[in-house]
Amino acid sequence: MCKGVILTLLLCLSFSLSGQDALHRARQATSVELLQLELARVKLIVDADPQQARSVSEILIENARELGRGALENEARLWLGASLFSLGKYDSSIVVLENWKGGEQAASGLSYAKRNFYKGVGHYYLGEYSVAVDLFLSTANTPELTLEPKFHGRYFRVLGEIYRAAENLNPALENLEKALEICEAAQDTLGVAATLNRLGVVYYQKEEHQIAEKLLLQSLDICQAANLEGVAASNFNDLGELYFATKEYEKCLDLYERALQMAPDESTRINTLNNIARLDWDLGRYSEAVDRALEALALAEEMNILTYKVDATKIIADSYQDMGKYVKATHYYNLYINYLETLFEEEQAKQVVELETQYKTAQKEREIEGLLLKQAAEKERQKLYLIGLIVVAVFLIIVLLLFIQIRKNNRKISLQNHKLEELNASKDKFFSIIAHDLRSPMIALQGVGQKLEYFIRKEKQEKILEMGGKIDRSIDQLNHLLNNLLHWAASQTEGVPHHPEYFDASKTIEENLALYEGLLESKKLTVRVAKNEAHVYADKNKFSTIIRNLLSNAIKFSHEGGVIEVELKEQNGTTEIKVTDHGVGMDSVMKKKLFTSSLKSERGLNREVGFGLGLKIVNEFVQQNHGTIQVQSAKGEGAIFTISVPAEGMGKVMQMSSVGR
């Protein structure tokens, strides 16, 4: 009893001592009792003063090693790893926590669970989600976790956040709901508020906006009642994202401004500034967007946060483009491309490291279970490396070629007139779309071989079928993008030949409709095509491209089980073709932007990816065939695209003359 009182008094007195005194005490802790006392002190200052905790922990590790006390050395190593984590040195933290003494016998208990927690969060911040999940799951059922309820709730909250970041939303919900139950039982107000916030973000990702709004507002109420400014700022920011998605822009702006005032750190402030700038740009307030994004860029450069540099330069470049300041726009597009290229290289390096880590983990499992021979494992590793290198090489070649082309265009800006400057700015924006949209389907194909091997080995047929569907969708997206890119690039350089001829439009429509049979079947859509003949005098390839893009858009935005109608009418030397869907429709703002150079796309009802080029190409090809295009639509009432092209021309006259002879 007396010993416990003395230890408590010593702990209280320790807070008044300087950093030098703490280091001196650590060096003098050469007995087990003094070492335990200093470890208890370090635990209390890890979050408040991580730099001092680091210095003290390094000394205590050496003292424990000299005493031959592996358990105490592990505890000192735990707090060294935690202090490095608090300082943002995630790689160093992971290395320190790797060296755990005692083997399997020490791989249990609360300290080992905390070790896996900090190590797992380090891998999470490095983007290595699968490694982080494995570490958390390995100690998730440790009984001693219940001894510290607040840490217990935090453990499952962070595990749910890792699943969310990896877009594995169902496990994310399960773990966050478990964390909420633990925090409520422990009456942990901060834990409850933070967990409700993360649950709201998960439902936002699931596009269940009403549930997301309810959870975020509930978390915000708790934060305001308990004066939890850090979590409150996150709620304001996340609610702003939600209202931006639902196009409630005034609410969105107010929440972003409040989040900016309460931002607990510079990283949150930069993210919020970029969000406000993005909203200003979307509302056409280009000067305000530039000011906010420039402030965000300055902070991002000061802290060297690459992803925020990419976001800020893209907003600045787009704003200057829309303001007609093409030289400034070109300068920031170049910065954006450079930052994007650097970010891509870093992400590729992380992915290679994660692949290596995943392989080593799988190799250990195979050795334990005795399921595979060493030779087979080596062959599989080489196959994965080869696939990864091929994908990376192809992507880098594409990026390099396009980057060279952009640089050539930029050099011409200073030598040509104002019209050529506008053309170069348009090409810069065209490249940014390629870099963004081509990356998604390409990255979706990475790691497919390893995942298929794992599912085959585990005999998970439903997962294999699911992977097959994902591969098909990625390839379809990539094929559709490349076709549109080729048409667009050729049309911009006047490289598309134009050979008009006289042909039956209804037959051509039926031929192109056959290309979408699989997609129509998957969404249970019915297409009704008028059976009457209708002839046109146009370039057949361009006409087919027009029809394919109109059909693709109708399918993309139609509700499952809906109907698409195609009508043809030939009269007074003109053929009119209507493509009608009964899907989500569009508002007046979106209609005005359909055929502009903004090239901004919307996702379909099943999250189908658009590329922003289709309707631009349709408009140009209709004009090249001496036709017109009109759009009728309202929000929630579907859309009608009507094109009119000549039904007669020189080709028909020549054909009739030939028949007469």
XYZ file of C-alpha atoms in Angstrom:
661
model
C 0.000 0.000 0.000
C 2.780 2.472 0.967
C 4.759 1.604 -2.160
C 1.745 2.434 -4.361
C 1.235 5.804 -2.648
C 4.907 6.690 -3.090
C 4.773 5.827 -6.811
C 1.674 8.008 -7.264
C 3.326 10.987 -5.516
C 6.445 10.603 -7.647
C 4.346 10.586 -10.837
C 2.610 13.819 -9.838
C 5.934 15.524 -9.023
C 7.407 14.468 -12.367
C 5.230 16.893 -14.342
C 7.033 19.879 -12.784
C 10.504 18.744 -13.814
C 12.307 19.958 -16.939
C 13.245 17.895 -19.992
C 16.868 17.691 -18.783
C 15.698 16.320 -15.457
C 13.655 13.679 -17.288
C 16.691 12.580 -19.304
C 18.823 12.504 -16.140
C 16.262 10.328 -14.344
C 16.088 7.985 -17.344
C 19.861 7.497 -17.276
C 19.723 6.765 -13.540
C 16.929 4.153 -13.965
C 19.266 1.163 -13.654
C 16.993 -0.931 -11.427
C 13.747 -2.666 -12.291
C 11.697 -0.467 -9.908
C 13.098 2.825 -11.275
C 12.709 1.572 -14.842
C 9.030 0.770 -14.255
C 8.544 4.234 -12.739
C 10.098 6.000 -15.742
C 8.045 3.904 -18.186
C 4.880 5.013 -16.366
C 5.996 8.658 -16.771
C 6.734 8.223 -20.488
C 3.262 6.777 -21.102
C 1.737 9.996 -19.716
C 3.730 12.384 -21.963
C 3.686 10.515 -25.322
C 0.869 12.663 -26.755
C 1.719 15.898 -24.906
C 5.482 15.989 -25.617
C 6.422 13.246 -28.145
C 9.953 14.624 -28.670
C 10.832 14.284 -24.988
C 9.104 10.874 -24.852
C 11.287 9.753 -27.740
C 14.549 10.780 -26.080
C 13.610 9.184 -22.744
C 12.355 5.952 -24.382
C 15.628 5.469 -26.273
C 17.547 5.601 -22.989
C 15.102 3.241 -21.234
C 15.427 0.644 -24.040
C 19.180 0.461 -23.433
C 18.715 0.249 -19.650
C 16.170 -2.598 -19.997
C 18.502 -4.434 -22.370
C 21.391 -4.184 -19.887
C 19.117 -5.534 -17.138
C 18.036 -8.398 -19.412
C 14.353 -7.532 -18.959
C 12.701 -8.263 -22.329
C 9.186 -7.289 -21.185
C 10.368 -3.856 -19.990
C 12.386 -3.393 -23.180
C 9.234 -4.133 -25.189
C 7.267 -1.539 -23.218
C 9.986 1.081 -23.715
C 10.051 0.184 -27.435
C 6.244 0.580 -27.546
C 6.417 4.175 -26.271
C 9.337 4.996 -28.563
C 7.240 3.779 -31.522
C 4.216 5.747 -30.265
C 6.251 8.959 -29.894
C 7.727 8.561 -33.416
C 4.193 8.030 -34.701
C 3.032 11.251 -32.981
C 5.940 13.064 -34.657
C 4.780 11.800 -38.076
C 7.794 9.505 -38.555
C 5.739 6.476 -39.594
C 8.528 4.485 -41.261
C 10.793 4.852 -38.213
C 7.931 3.923 -35.881
C 7.285 0.706 -37.829
C 10.978 -0.267 -37.760
C 11.183 0.265 -33.976
C 8.026 -1.759 -33.302
C 9.206 -4.631 -35.531
C 11.927 -5.573 -33.019
C 9.675 -7.129 -30.379
C 11.501 -9.312 -27.860
C 10.381 -12.751 -26.667
C 8.919 -14.309 -29.839
C 5.460 -15.919 -29.673
C 5.398 -15.905 -25.876
C 5.509 -12.077 -25.862
C 3.094 -11.795 -28.817
C 0.029 -11.377 -26.590
C -1.471 -9.077 -24.007
C -2.369 -5.388 -24.001
C 1.143 -4.114 -24.768
C 1.371 -6.289 -27.889
C -2.096 -5.126 -29.001
C -0.933 -1.499 -28.595
C 2.217 -2.352 -30.531
C 0.091 -3.665 -33.426
C -2.161 -0.607 -33.153
C 0.633 1.943 -33.655
C 2.383 -0.207 -36.228
C -0.883 -0.746 -38.124
C -1.734 2.958 -38.110
C 1.768 3.673 -39.445
C 1.133 1.345 -42.398
C -2.289 2.984 -42.874
C -0.759 6.457 -43.164
C 1.716 5.027 -45.695
C -1.227 3.727 -47.769
C -0.514 0.029 -47.018
C -4.069 -0.872 -46.025
C -3.916 -4.671 -46.288
C -0.872 -4.847 -43.985
C -2.582 -2.521 -41.495
C -5.764 -4.639 -41.456
C -3.793 -7.866 -40.885
C -2.009 -6.315 -37.881
C -5.254 -5.097 -36.302
C -7.085 -8.387 -36.836
C -4.225 -10.410 -35.321
C -4.845 -8.863 -31.866
C -8.507 -7.766 -32.170
C -9.653 -10.550 -29.824
C -7.052 -9.901 -27.124
C -8.982 -10.121 -23.790
C -6.826 -7.434 -22.147
C -8.192 -4.788 -24.551
C -11.280 -4.550 -22.346
C -9.084 -3.328 -19.468
C -8.787 0.070 -21.191
C -12.269 0.805 -22.632
C -11.305 4.089 -24.319
C -8.375 2.469 -26.122
C -10.597 -0.535 -26.886
C -13.117 1.723 -28.666
C -10.333 3.616 -30.440
C -8.852 0.304 -31.632
C -12.006 -0.731 -33.523
C -12.720 2.835 -34.678
C -9.329 3.011 -36.398
C -9.788 -0.491 -37.862
C -13.119 0.654 -39.320
C -11.422 3.790 -40.720
C -8.752 1.661 -42.444
C -11.446 -0.468 -44.085
C -13.221 2.749 -45.149
C -10.075 4.196 -46.685
C -9.643 0.935 -48.609
C -13.294 1.288 -49.783
C -14.259 -1.980 -48.083
C -17.389 -0.437 -46.611
C -19.269 -3.372 -45.042
C -16.392 -4.380 -42.691
C -15.905 -0.657 -42.016
C -19.502 -0.378 -40.771
C -19.219 -3.534 -38.632
C -16.108 -2.326 -36.805
C -17.339 1.259 -36.385
C -20.635 0.045 -34.924
C -18.687 -2.149 -32.505
C -16.506 0.850 -31.570
C -19.623 2.966 -30.954
C -21.070 0.318 -28.625
C -17.819 0.171 -26.622
C -17.508 3.984 -26.382
C -21.124 4.411 -25.265
C -20.684 1.741 -22.566
C -17.493 3.481 -21.368
C -19.201 6.922 -21.472
C -16.354 8.112 -23.702
C -17.802 11.328 -25.159
C -14.852 12.018 -27.461
C -14.904 8.418 -28.700
C -18.660 8.518 -29.389
C -18.393 11.805 -31.327
C -15.405 10.616 -33.388
C -17.054 7.257 -34.185
C -20.326 8.875 -35.271
C -18.314 11.137 -37.559
C -16.579 8.156 -39.230
C -19.904 6.309 -39.577
C -21.349 9.361 -41.319
C -18.444 9.398 -43.786
C -18.955 5.684 -44.571
C -22.641 6.232 -45.329
C -21.667 9.225 -47.472
C -19.402 6.911 -49.494
C -22.327 4.471 -49.796
C -24.356 7.439 -51.173
C -26.932 7.064 -48.392
C -26.930 10.811 -47.836
C -29.822 11.106 -45.377
C -28.263 8.619 -42.951
C -24.870 10.286 -43.369
C -26.323 13.730 -42.604
C -28.120 12.450 -39.509
C -24.957 10.833 -38.083
C -22.722 13.838 -38.790
C -25.220 16.256 -37.200
C -25.529 13.960 -34.170
C -21.734 13.947 -33.805
C -21.654 17.740 -34.183
C -24.228 18.200 -31.396
C -22.064 16.127 -29.041
C -18.941 18.092 -30.022
C -20.571 21.460 -29.404
C -21.963 20.346 -26.057
C -18.577 18.959 -24.921
C -16.440 21.654 -26.641
C -14.600 19.113 -28.850
C -13.318 21.531 -31.482
C -11.122 19.044 -33.394
C -13.934 16.579 -34.107
C -16.364 19.483 -34.676
C -14.110 20.830 -37.439
C -14.124 17.396 -39.086
C -17.920 17.332 -38.917
C -18.248 20.758 -40.515
C -15.873 19.715 -43.294
C -17.582 16.351 -43.895
C -21.050 17.954 -43.888
C -19.728 20.453 -46.417
C -18.635 17.542 -48.647
C -22.091 15.994 -48.255
C -23.959 19.176 -49.187
C -21.583 19.736 -52.095
C -22.531 16.283 -53.400
C -26.233 17.106 -53.041
C -25.647 20.547 -54.665
C -26.788 22.513 -51.570
C -24.027 25.044 -52.153
C -24.992 27.771 -49.668
C -25.087 25.277 -46.781
C -21.853 23.808 -48.059
C -19.994 27.143 -48.099
C -21.151 28.103 -44.588
C -19.950 24.762 -43.181
C -16.582 25.006 -44.915
C -16.044 28.497 -43.472
C -16.850 27.248 -39.957
C -14.537 24.265 -40.427
C -11.797 26.671 -41.519
C -12.187 28.744 -38.341
C -11.956 25.646 -36.119
C -9.275 23.711 -38.051
C -7.112 22.019 -35.382
C -4.018 21.762 -37.615
C -2.525 23.052 -40.868
C -3.356 19.867 -42.786
C -7.084 20.228 -42.042
C -6.894 23.932 -42.911
C -5.355 23.219 -46.335
C -7.984 20.592 -47.130
C -10.795 22.965 -46.146
C -9.325 25.830 -48.232
C -9.206 23.530 -51.263
C -12.814 22.505 -50.644
C -13.927 26.155 -50.539
C -11.936 26.937 -53.691
C -13.495 23.984 -55.496
C -16.968 25.191 -54.510
C -16.215 28.765 -55.674
C -15.008 27.407 -59.029
C -18.106 25.264 -59.436
C -20.295 28.330 -58.749
C -18.363 30.407 -61.286
C -16.629 32.602 -58.677
C -13.254 32.196 -60.315
C -11.346 35.042 -58.612
C -12.403 33.836 -55.147
C -11.461 30.282 -56.144
C -7.971 31.428 -57.172
C -7.440 33.334 -53.893
C -8.454 30.369 -51.709
C -6.479 27.842 -53.763
C -3.349 30.039 -53.736
C -3.561 30.222 -49.917
C -3.931 26.435 -49.782
C -1.007 25.979 -52.193
C 1.281 28.176 -50.084
C 0.525 26.145 -46.950
C 0.818 22.841 -48.837
C 4.259 23.844 -50.148
C 5.311 24.884 -46.634
C 4.266 21.498 -45.224
C 5.224 19.632 -48.442
C 1.885 17.765 -48.738
C 1.847 16.629 -52.364
C -1.836 15.636 -52.685
C -2.956 19.097 -51.561
C -0.537 20.712 -54.061
C -2.188 18.686 -56.838
C -5.701 19.769 -55.756
C -4.781 23.451 -55.391
C -2.916 23.822 -58.719
C -5.751 22.067 -60.596
C -8.345 24.496 -59.178
C -6.126 27.532 -59.934
C -5.472 26.376 -63.508
C -9.151 25.652 -64.204
C -10.177 29.039 -62.768
C -7.671 30.975 -64.896
C -8.789 28.931 -67.916
C -12.424 29.915 -67.363
C -11.393 33.558 -66.756
C -9.644 33.596 -70.144
C -6.161 34.086 -68.604
C -4.552 31.378 -70.659
C -0.873 32.114 -69.960
C -1.425 31.854 -66.185
C -3.618 28.804 -66.732
C -0.839 27.131 -68.708
C 1.694 27.873 -65.954
C -0.453 26.235 -63.278
C -1.423 23.340 -65.530
C 2.307 22.628 -65.882
C 2.706 22.743 -62.084
C -0.326 20.460 -61.714
C 1.097 17.958 -64.210
C 4.494 17.945 -62.456
C 2.924 17.419 -59.023
C 0.603 14.739 -60.419
C 3.521 12.915 -61.998
C 5.497 13.022 -58.726
C 2.458 11.799 -56.776
C 1.961 8.947 -59.212
C 5.608 7.886 -58.857
C 5.322 7.911 -55.048
C 2.103 5.902 -55.140
C 3.699 3.371 -57.482
C 6.618 3.003 -55.066
C 4.179 2.444 -52.171
C 2.284 -0.147 -54.194
C 5.510 -2.022 -54.967
C 6.379 -2.036 -51.245
C 2.875 -3.254 -50.366
C 3.092 -6.022 -52.975
C 6.396 -7.146 -51.478
C 4.945 -7.068 -47.953
C 1.858 -9.008 -49.017
C 4.022 -11.587 -50.700
C 6.213 -12.064 -47.609
C 3.098 -12.493 -45.427
C 1.656 -15.055 -47.813
C 5.006 -16.874 -47.906
C 5.057 -17.178 -44.107
C 1.519 -18.565 -44.105
C 2.453 -21.144 -46.705
C 5.479 -22.230 -44.657
C 3.356 -22.604 -41.488
C 0.556 -24.480 -43.172
C 2.803 -26.512 -45.459
C 0.463 -25.934 -48.437
C 2.943 -24.749 -51.102
C 6.549 -25.486 -52.008
C 9.225 -22.805 -52.090
C 9.692 -23.181 -55.846
C 5.992 -22.473 -56.590
C 6.049 -19.393 -54.347
C 9.097 -18.010 -56.182
C 7.426 -18.541 -59.571
C 4.293 -16.719 -58.400
C 6.351 -13.785 -57.114
C 8.133 -13.444 -60.463
C 4.797 -13.494 -62.285
C 3.441 -10.701 -60.071
C 6.568 -8.607 -60.597
C 6.342 -9.095 -64.367
C 2.677 -8.038 -64.486
C 3.382 -5.024 -62.287
C 6.362 -3.943 -64.403
C 4.392 -4.286 -67.659
C 1.489 -2.210 -66.329
C 3.791 0.468 -64.926
C 5.877 0.568 -68.131
C 2.823 0.982 -70.380
C 1.393 3.717 -68.199
C 4.700 5.587 -67.970
C 5.144 5.449 -71.752
C 1.672 6.944 -72.264
C 2.319 9.652 -69.659
C 5.756 10.416 -71.128
C 4.452 10.740 -74.698
C 1.585 12.981 -73.647
C 3.849 15.014 -71.397
C 6.273 15.606 -74.304
C 3.355 16.702 -76.481
C 2.140 19.163 -73.831
C 5.641 20.625 -73.478
C 5.834 21.138 -77.262
C 2.481 22.923 -77.202
C 3.657 25.162 -74.356
C 6.779 26.212 -76.315
C 4.558 27.283 -79.218
C 2.458 29.590 -77.017
C 5.050 32.406 -77.042
C 5.373 32.265 -80.854
C 1.718 32.166 -81.933
C -1.365 34.386 -81.767
C -4.197 34.461 -79.238
C -6.175 31.769 -81.032
C -3.282 29.303 -80.801
C -2.918 30.094 -77.083
C -6.536 29.023 -76.548
C -5.899 25.790 -78.459
C -2.847 24.951 -76.298
C -4.787 25.626 -73.105
C -7.495 23.255 -74.329
C -4.895 20.555 -75.011
C -3.428 21.013 -71.517
C -6.871 20.376 -70.041
C -7.305 17.405 -72.385
C -4.114 15.883 -70.954
C -5.263 16.396 -67.355
C -8.416 14.388 -68.159
C -6.317 11.576 -69.621
C -4.022 11.517 -66.567
C -7.016 11.380 -64.199
C -9.508 9.105 -65.998
C -7.128 6.641 -67.658
C -5.487 5.954 -64.293
C -8.631 4.544 -62.598
C -9.252 1.526 -64.919
C -5.503 0.863 -65.216
C -4.959 0.781 -61.446
C -8.081 -1.385 -61.076
C -6.239 -4.087 -63.062
C -3.170 -4.015 -60.791
C -2.885 -6.899 -58.360
C -5.590 -8.896 -60.174
C -3.312 -11.908 -60.616
C -2.493 -12.120 -56.933
C -6.117 -11.713 -55.855
C -7.298 -14.392 -58.302
C -4.594 -16.784 -57.048
C -5.700 -16.160 -53.470
C -9.407 -16.691 -54.206
C -8.688 -19.812 -56.265
C -6.598 -21.240 -53.433
C -9.383 -20.439 -50.945
C -12.019 -21.822 -53.395
C -14.095 -18.646 -53.246
C -16.009 -18.952 -56.508
C -18.236 -15.931 -55.871
C -15.169 -13.720 -55.378
C -13.644 -15.024 -58.621
C -16.866 -14.197 -60.499
C -16.907 -10.758 -58.895
C -13.291 -10.175 -59.958
C -14.192 -11.210 -63.508
C -16.963 -8.624 -63.623
C -14.627 -5.921 -62.316
C -12.019 -6.794 -64.964
C -14.662 -6.600 -67.725
C -15.906 -3.232 -66.490
C -12.387 -1.821 -66.263
C -11.581 -2.981 -69.806
C -14.908 -1.614 -71.142
C -14.222 1.738 -69.484
C -10.699 1.810 -70.892
C -11.887 0.848 -74.399
C -14.652 3.490 -74.380
C -12.201 6.156 -73.171
C -9.565 5.307 -75.772
C -12.132 5.347 -78.615
C -13.369 8.781 -77.570
C -9.810 10.047 -77.064
C -8.828 8.918 -80.574
C -11.897 10.585 -82.121
C -11.291 13.765 -80.114
C -7.575 13.988 -80.846
C -8.116 13.328 -84.549
C -10.946 15.868 -84.794
C -8.831 18.554 -83.102
C -6.029 18.054 -85.635
C -8.443 17.706 -88.571
C -7.252 14.134 -88.961
C -10.706 12.522 -89.246
C -11.604 11.874 -92.909
C -15.065 12.966 -93.995
C -16.736 10.815 -96.674
C -20.508 11.401 -96.745
C -22.727 8.769 -98.336
C -26.396 7.903 -98.645
C -27.510 5.055 -96.336
C -30.354 3.695 -94.168
C -30.052 5.260 -90.678
C -32.361 2.689 -89.033
C -30.111 -0.187 -90.071
C -26.994 1.579 -88.747
C -28.753 2.278 -85.435
C -29.667 -1.411 -85.049
C -26.037 -2.418 -85.720
C -24.694 -0.063 -83.041
C -27.415 -1.019 -80.569
C -26.224 -4.643 -80.745
C -22.919 -3.521 -79.128
C -24.759 -2.704 -75.879
C -26.736 -5.937 -75.469
C -24.703 -7.035 -72.421
C -24.997 -3.659 -70.681
C -28.735 -3.421 -71.444
C -29.260 -6.894 -70.013
C -27.290 -6.102 -66.836
C -29.502 -3.028 -66.144
C -32.696 -4.782 -67.418
C -33.307 -1.974 -69.917
C -35.661 -2.138 -72.923
C -34.899 -0.214 -76.132
C -37.762 0.595 -78.504
C -36.623 1.524 -82.007
C -39.035 2.830 -84.641
C -39.266 0.338 -87.523
C -39.711 2.901 -90.315
C -36.901 3.492 -92.798
C -35.101 6.807 -92.717
C -32.132 7.685 -94.897
C -29.343 10.151 -94.224
C -26.560 11.683 -96.252
C -23.585 11.712 -93.835
C -20.208 10.182 -92.997
C -21.169 6.700 -91.807
C -18.331 6.318 -89.237
C -19.073 9.684 -87.634
C -22.807 8.934 -87.646
C -22.119 5.637 -85.842
C -19.987 7.474 -83.255
C -22.856 9.940 -82.644
C -25.373 7.112 -82.149
C -23.062 5.108 -79.842
C -22.455 8.075 -77.542
C -26.165 8.965 -77.343
C -27.087 5.334 -76.587
C -24.277 5.067 -74.005
C -25.491 8.214 -72.171
C -29.115 7.013 -72.211
C -28.084 3.654 -70.712
C -25.799 5.296 -68.160
C -28.459 7.584 -66.686
C -31.508 5.285 -66.995
C -33.045 3.623 -63.954
C -32.785 -0.162 -63.783
C -35.663 -1.801 -65.672
C -36.396 1.404 -67.620
C -37.171 2.047 -71.277
C -35.119 3.892 -73.930
C -36.879 5.059 -77.113
C -35.296 5.754 -80.508
C -37.503 7.518 -83.082
C -36.716 8.307 -86.747
C -38.601 10.667 -89.051
C -37.655 11.697 -92.589
C -39.349 14.734 -94.150
C -38.526 17.793 -96.261
C -35.013 16.581 -97.032
C -34.061 16.143 -93.356
C -33.963 13.089 -91.094
C -34.693 13.654 -87.407
C -33.503 11.081 -84.810
C -34.656 11.232 -81.180
C -33.070 9.249 -78.317
C -35.243 9.425 -75.201
C -34.501 8.097 -71.723
C -36.606 8.348 -68.559
C -33.695 8.541 -66.111
C -32.294 11.193 -63.784
C -32.390 14.091 -66.263
C -30.437 17.309 -65.730
C -30.933 20.876 -64.581
C -30.519 24.031 -66.682
C -26.955 24.640 -65.469
C -25.827 21.200 -66.606
C -27.561 21.588 -69.987
C -25.640 24.798 -70.681
C -22.327 23.012 -70.079
C -23.043 19.898 -72.164
C -21.210 20.954 -75.315
C -18.672 23.390 -73.816
C -14.942 22.881 -73.419
C -15.193 22.240 -69.671
C -15.221 18.492 -70.386
C -16.747 17.756 -66.982
C -18.482 14.349 -66.597
C -21.114 12.902 -64.269
C -21.297 9.372 -62.844
C -24.178 7.093 -63.874
C -26.750 5.514 -61.575
C -24.545 2.412 -61.129
C -21.426 4.573 -60.621
C -20.465 4.167 -64.311
C -17.483 6.392 -65.048
C -17.785 9.144 -67.687
C -14.879 10.843 -69.400
C -16.275 14.251 -70.381
C -15.604 13.804 -74.110
C -18.639 11.991 -75.563
C -21.100 14.864 -76.047
C -18.312 17.194 -77.179
C -17.504 14.725 -79.981
C -21.221 14.292 -80.802
C -21.657 18.053 -81.194
C -18.625 18.397 -83.470
C -19.536 15.402 -85.652
C -23.139 16.607 -86.035
C -21.863 20.000 -87.190
C -19.399 18.378 -89.620
C -22.350 16.514 -91.169
C -24.273 19.818 -91.576
C -26.762 18.883 -88.869
C -28.065 20.211 -85.565
C -28.508 18.797 -82.044
C -31.026 19.792 -79.376
C -31.569 18.687 -75.759
C -34.782 18.657 -73.726
C -34.480 17.688 -70.060
C -35.494 18.487 -66.510
C -34.172 17.139 -63.230
C -35.736 13.732 -62.512
C -37.652 13.614 -65.828
C -35.146 12.025 -68.194
C -33.674 13.558 -71.334
C -34.408 13.769 -75.087
C -31.495 14.252 -77.498
C -32.650 15.184 -81.019
C -30.282 15.321 -83.990
C -31.223 16.473 -87.481
C -29.024 15.622 -90.473
C -29.596 15.941 -94.241
C -31.628 13.099 -95.767
C -30.486 13.913 -99.285
C -27.295 15.043 -100.881
C -25.049 14.723 -103.882
C -24.558 11.046 -103.036
C -28.261 10.274 -103.535
C -28.426 12.164 -106.848
C -25.452 10.195 -108.188
C -26.971 6.917 -106.956
C -30.281 7.637 -108.748
C -28.462 8.608 -111.945
C -26.533 5.330 -111.849
C -29.767 3.329 -111.466
C -31.294 5.166 -114.460
C -28.402 4.183 -116.725
